[in-house]
PDB file of C-alpha atoms in Angstrom:
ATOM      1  CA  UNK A   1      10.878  17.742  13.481  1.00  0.00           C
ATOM      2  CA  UNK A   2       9.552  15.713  16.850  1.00  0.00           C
ATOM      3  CA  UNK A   3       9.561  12.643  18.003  1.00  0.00           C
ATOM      4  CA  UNK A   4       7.060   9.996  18.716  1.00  0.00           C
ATOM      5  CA  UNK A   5       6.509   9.338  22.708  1.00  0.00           C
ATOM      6  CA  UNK A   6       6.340   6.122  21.629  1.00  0.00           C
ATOM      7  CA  UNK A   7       8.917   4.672  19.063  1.00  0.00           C
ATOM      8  CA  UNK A   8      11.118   7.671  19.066  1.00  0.00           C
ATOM      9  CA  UNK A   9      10.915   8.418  15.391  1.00  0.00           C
ATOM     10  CA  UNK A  10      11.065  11.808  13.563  1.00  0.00           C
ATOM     11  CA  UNK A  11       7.880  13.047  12.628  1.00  0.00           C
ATOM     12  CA  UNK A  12       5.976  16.078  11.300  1.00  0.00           C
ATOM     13  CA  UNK A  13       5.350  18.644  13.881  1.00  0.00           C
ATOM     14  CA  UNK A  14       1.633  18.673  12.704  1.00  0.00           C
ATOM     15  CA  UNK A  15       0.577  14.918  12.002  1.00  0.00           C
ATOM     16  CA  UNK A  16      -2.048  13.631  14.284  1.00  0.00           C
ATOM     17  CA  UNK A  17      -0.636  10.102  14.663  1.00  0.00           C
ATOM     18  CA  UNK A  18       3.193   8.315  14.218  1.00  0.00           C
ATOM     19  CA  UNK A  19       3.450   6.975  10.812  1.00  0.00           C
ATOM     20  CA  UNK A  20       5.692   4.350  11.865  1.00  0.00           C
ATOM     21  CA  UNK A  21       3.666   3.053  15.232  1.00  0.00           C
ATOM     22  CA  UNK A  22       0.116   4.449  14.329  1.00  0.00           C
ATOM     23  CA  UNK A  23      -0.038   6.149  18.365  1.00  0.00           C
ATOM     24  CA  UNK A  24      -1.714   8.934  18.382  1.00  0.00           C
ATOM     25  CA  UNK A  25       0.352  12.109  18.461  1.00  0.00           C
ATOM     26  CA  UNK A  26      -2.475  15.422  18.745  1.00  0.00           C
ATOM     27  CA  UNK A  27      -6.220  15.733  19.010  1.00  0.00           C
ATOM     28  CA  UNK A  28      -8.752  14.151  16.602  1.00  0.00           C
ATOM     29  CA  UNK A  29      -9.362  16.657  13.950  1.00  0.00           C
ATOM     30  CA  UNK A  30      -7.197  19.506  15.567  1.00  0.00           C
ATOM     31  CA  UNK A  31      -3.762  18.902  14.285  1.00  0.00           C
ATOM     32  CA  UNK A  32      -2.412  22.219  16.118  1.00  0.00           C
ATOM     33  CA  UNK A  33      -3.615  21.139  19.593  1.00  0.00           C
ATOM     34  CA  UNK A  34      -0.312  18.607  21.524  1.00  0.00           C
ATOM     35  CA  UNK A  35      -1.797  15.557  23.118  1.00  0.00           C
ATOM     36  CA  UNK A  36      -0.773  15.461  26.442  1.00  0.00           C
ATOM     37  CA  UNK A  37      -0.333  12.023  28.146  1.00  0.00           C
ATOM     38  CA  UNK A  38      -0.060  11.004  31.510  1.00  0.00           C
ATOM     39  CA  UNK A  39       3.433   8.630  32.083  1.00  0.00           C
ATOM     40  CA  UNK A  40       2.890   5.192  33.925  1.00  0.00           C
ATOM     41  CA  UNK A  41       0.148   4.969  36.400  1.00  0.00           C
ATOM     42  CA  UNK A  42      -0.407   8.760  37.250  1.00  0.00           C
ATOM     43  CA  UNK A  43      -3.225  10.671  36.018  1.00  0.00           C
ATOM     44  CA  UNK A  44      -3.047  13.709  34.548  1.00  0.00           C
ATOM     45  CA  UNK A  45      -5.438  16.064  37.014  1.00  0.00           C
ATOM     46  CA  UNK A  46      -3.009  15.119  39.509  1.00  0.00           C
ATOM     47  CA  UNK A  47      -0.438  17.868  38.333  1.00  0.00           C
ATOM     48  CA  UNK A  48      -2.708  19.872  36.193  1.00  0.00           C
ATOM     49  CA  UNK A  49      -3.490  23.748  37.140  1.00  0.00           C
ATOM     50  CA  UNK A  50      -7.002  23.492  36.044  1.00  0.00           C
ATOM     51  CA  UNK A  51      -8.015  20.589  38.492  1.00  0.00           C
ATOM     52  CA  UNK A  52      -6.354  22.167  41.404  1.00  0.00           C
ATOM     53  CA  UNK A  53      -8.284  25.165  40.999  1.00  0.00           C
ATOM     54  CA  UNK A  54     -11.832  23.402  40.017  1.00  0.00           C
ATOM     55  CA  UNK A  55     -12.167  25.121  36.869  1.00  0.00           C
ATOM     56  CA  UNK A  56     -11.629  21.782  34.972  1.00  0.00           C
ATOM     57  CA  UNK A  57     -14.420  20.287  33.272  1.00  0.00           C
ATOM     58  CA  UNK A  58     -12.990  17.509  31.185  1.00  0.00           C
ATOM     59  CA  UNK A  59     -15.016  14.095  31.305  1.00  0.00           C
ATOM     60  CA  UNK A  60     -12.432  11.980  32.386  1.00  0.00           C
ATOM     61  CA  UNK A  61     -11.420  14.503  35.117  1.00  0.00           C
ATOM     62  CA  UNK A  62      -9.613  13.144  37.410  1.00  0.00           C
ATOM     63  CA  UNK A  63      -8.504   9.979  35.724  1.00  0.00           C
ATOM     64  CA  UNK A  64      -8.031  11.681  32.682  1.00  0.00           C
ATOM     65  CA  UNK A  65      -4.772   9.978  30.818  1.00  0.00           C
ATOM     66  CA  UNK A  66      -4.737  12.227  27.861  1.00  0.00           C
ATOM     67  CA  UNK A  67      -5.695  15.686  27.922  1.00  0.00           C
ATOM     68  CA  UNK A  68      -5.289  18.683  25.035  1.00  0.00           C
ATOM     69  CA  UNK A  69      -6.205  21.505  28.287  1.00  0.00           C
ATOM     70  CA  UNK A  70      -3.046  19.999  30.511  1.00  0.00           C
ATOM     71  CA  UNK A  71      -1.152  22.930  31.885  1.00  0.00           C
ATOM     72  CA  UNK A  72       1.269  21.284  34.503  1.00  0.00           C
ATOM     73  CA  UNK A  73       1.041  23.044  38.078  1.00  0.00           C
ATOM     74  CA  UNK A  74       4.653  23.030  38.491  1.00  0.00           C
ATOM     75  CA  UNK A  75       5.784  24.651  35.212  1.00  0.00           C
ATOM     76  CA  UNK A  76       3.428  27.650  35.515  1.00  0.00           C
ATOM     77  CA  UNK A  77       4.184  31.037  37.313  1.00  0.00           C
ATOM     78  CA  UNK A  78       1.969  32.551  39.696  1.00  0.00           C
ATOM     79  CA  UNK A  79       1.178  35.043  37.050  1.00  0.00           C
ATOM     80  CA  UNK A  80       0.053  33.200  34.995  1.00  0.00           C
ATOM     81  CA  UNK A  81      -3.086  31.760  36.557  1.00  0.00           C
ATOM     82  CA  UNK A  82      -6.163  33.222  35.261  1.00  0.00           C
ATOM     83  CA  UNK A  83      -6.656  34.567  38.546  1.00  0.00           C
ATOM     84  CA  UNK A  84      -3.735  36.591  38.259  1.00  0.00           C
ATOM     85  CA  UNK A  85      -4.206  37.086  34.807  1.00  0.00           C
ATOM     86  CA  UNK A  86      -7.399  38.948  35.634  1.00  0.00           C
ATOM     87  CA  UNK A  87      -6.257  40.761  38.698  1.00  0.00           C
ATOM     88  CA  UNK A  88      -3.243  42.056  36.462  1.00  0.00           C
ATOM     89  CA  UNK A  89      -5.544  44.106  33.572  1.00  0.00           C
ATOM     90  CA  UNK A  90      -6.640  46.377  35.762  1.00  0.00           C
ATOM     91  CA  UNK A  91      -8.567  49.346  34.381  1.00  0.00           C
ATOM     92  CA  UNK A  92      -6.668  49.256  31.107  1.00  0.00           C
ATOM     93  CA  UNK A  93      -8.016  45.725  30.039  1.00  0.00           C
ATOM     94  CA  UNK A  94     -11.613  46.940  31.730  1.00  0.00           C
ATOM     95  CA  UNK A  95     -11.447  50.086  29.607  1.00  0.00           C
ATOM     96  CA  UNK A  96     -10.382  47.693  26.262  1.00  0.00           C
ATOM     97  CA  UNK A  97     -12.861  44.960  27.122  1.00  0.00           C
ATOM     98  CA  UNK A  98     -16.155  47.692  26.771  1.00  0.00           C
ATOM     99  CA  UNK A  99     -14.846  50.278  24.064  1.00  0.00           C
ATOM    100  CA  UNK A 100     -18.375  50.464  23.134  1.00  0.00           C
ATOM    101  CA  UNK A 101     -19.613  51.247  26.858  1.00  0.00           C
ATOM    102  CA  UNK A 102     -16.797  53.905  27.124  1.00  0.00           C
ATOM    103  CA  UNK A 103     -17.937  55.659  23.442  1.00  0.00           C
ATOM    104  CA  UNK A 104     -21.442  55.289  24.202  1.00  0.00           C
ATOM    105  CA  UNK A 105     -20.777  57.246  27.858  1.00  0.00           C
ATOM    106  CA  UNK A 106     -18.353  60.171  26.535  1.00  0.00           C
ATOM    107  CA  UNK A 107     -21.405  60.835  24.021  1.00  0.00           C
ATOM    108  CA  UNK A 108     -23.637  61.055  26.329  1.00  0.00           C
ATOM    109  CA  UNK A 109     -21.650  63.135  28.532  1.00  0.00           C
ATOM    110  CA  UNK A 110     -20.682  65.163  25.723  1.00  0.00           C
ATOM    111  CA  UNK A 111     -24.582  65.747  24.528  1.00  0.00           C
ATOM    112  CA  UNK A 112     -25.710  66.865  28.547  1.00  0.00           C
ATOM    113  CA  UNK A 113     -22.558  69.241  28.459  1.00  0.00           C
ATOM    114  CA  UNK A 114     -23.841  70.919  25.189  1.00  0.00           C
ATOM    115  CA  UNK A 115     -27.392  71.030  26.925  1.00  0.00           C
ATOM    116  CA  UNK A 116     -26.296  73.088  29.416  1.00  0.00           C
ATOM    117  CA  UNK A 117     -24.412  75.053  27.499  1.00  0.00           C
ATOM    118  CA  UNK A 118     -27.102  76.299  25.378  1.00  0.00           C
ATOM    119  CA  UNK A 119     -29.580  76.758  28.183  1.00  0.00           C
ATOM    120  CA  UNK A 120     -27.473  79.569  29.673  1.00  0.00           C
TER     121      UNK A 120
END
């Protein structure tokens, strides 16, 4: 069970609002998604990774005082910045991403080697 932001009550993980003080507790329609909500006078993009990095491109941005995107800048690693993210796959995740490039390729490499073959 978690609490309500707002009155402190238990509540269901998945409801979208408090049943006790109506606020609302996830995103409209998405009951998976957290609501995030920016405390007092601070915005959100203030401390959010995707503002600092311009790849933001929420409406509200930057006085945005809920958010469902929020990632805060100061609880997330260097490797985990999409950046990084990228940087870290490699040839591995290149290799995954284009299976069908890669099959299409070793056939065709594989139908030139059996031309040659039979034209000696």
């Amino acid at each position: 069970m978690s609490t309500c932001p707002k009155c402190q009550q238990r509540v269901d993980p998945q409801a979208v609002e408090c049943p006790y003080c109506k606020e609302k507790l996830k995103a409209f329609g998405h009951p998976g998604i957290p609501l995030y909500r920016a405390q007092d006078t601070e915005y959100l993009c203030s401390t959010c990774i995707y503002h600092e990095d311009d790849s933001c491109t929420f409406p509200q941005r930057p006085y945005a005082k809920e958010c469902t995107l929020y990632r805060d800048r100061a609880q997330t690693t260097v490797e985990t910045t999409p950046d990084a993210y990228r940087r870290s796959q490699g040839i591995r995740g290149w290799l995954r991403r284009n299976q069908g490039l890669v099959a299409l390729l070793a056939i065709f490499l594989l139908v030139f080697l059996v031309t040659l073959l039979q034209a000696n």
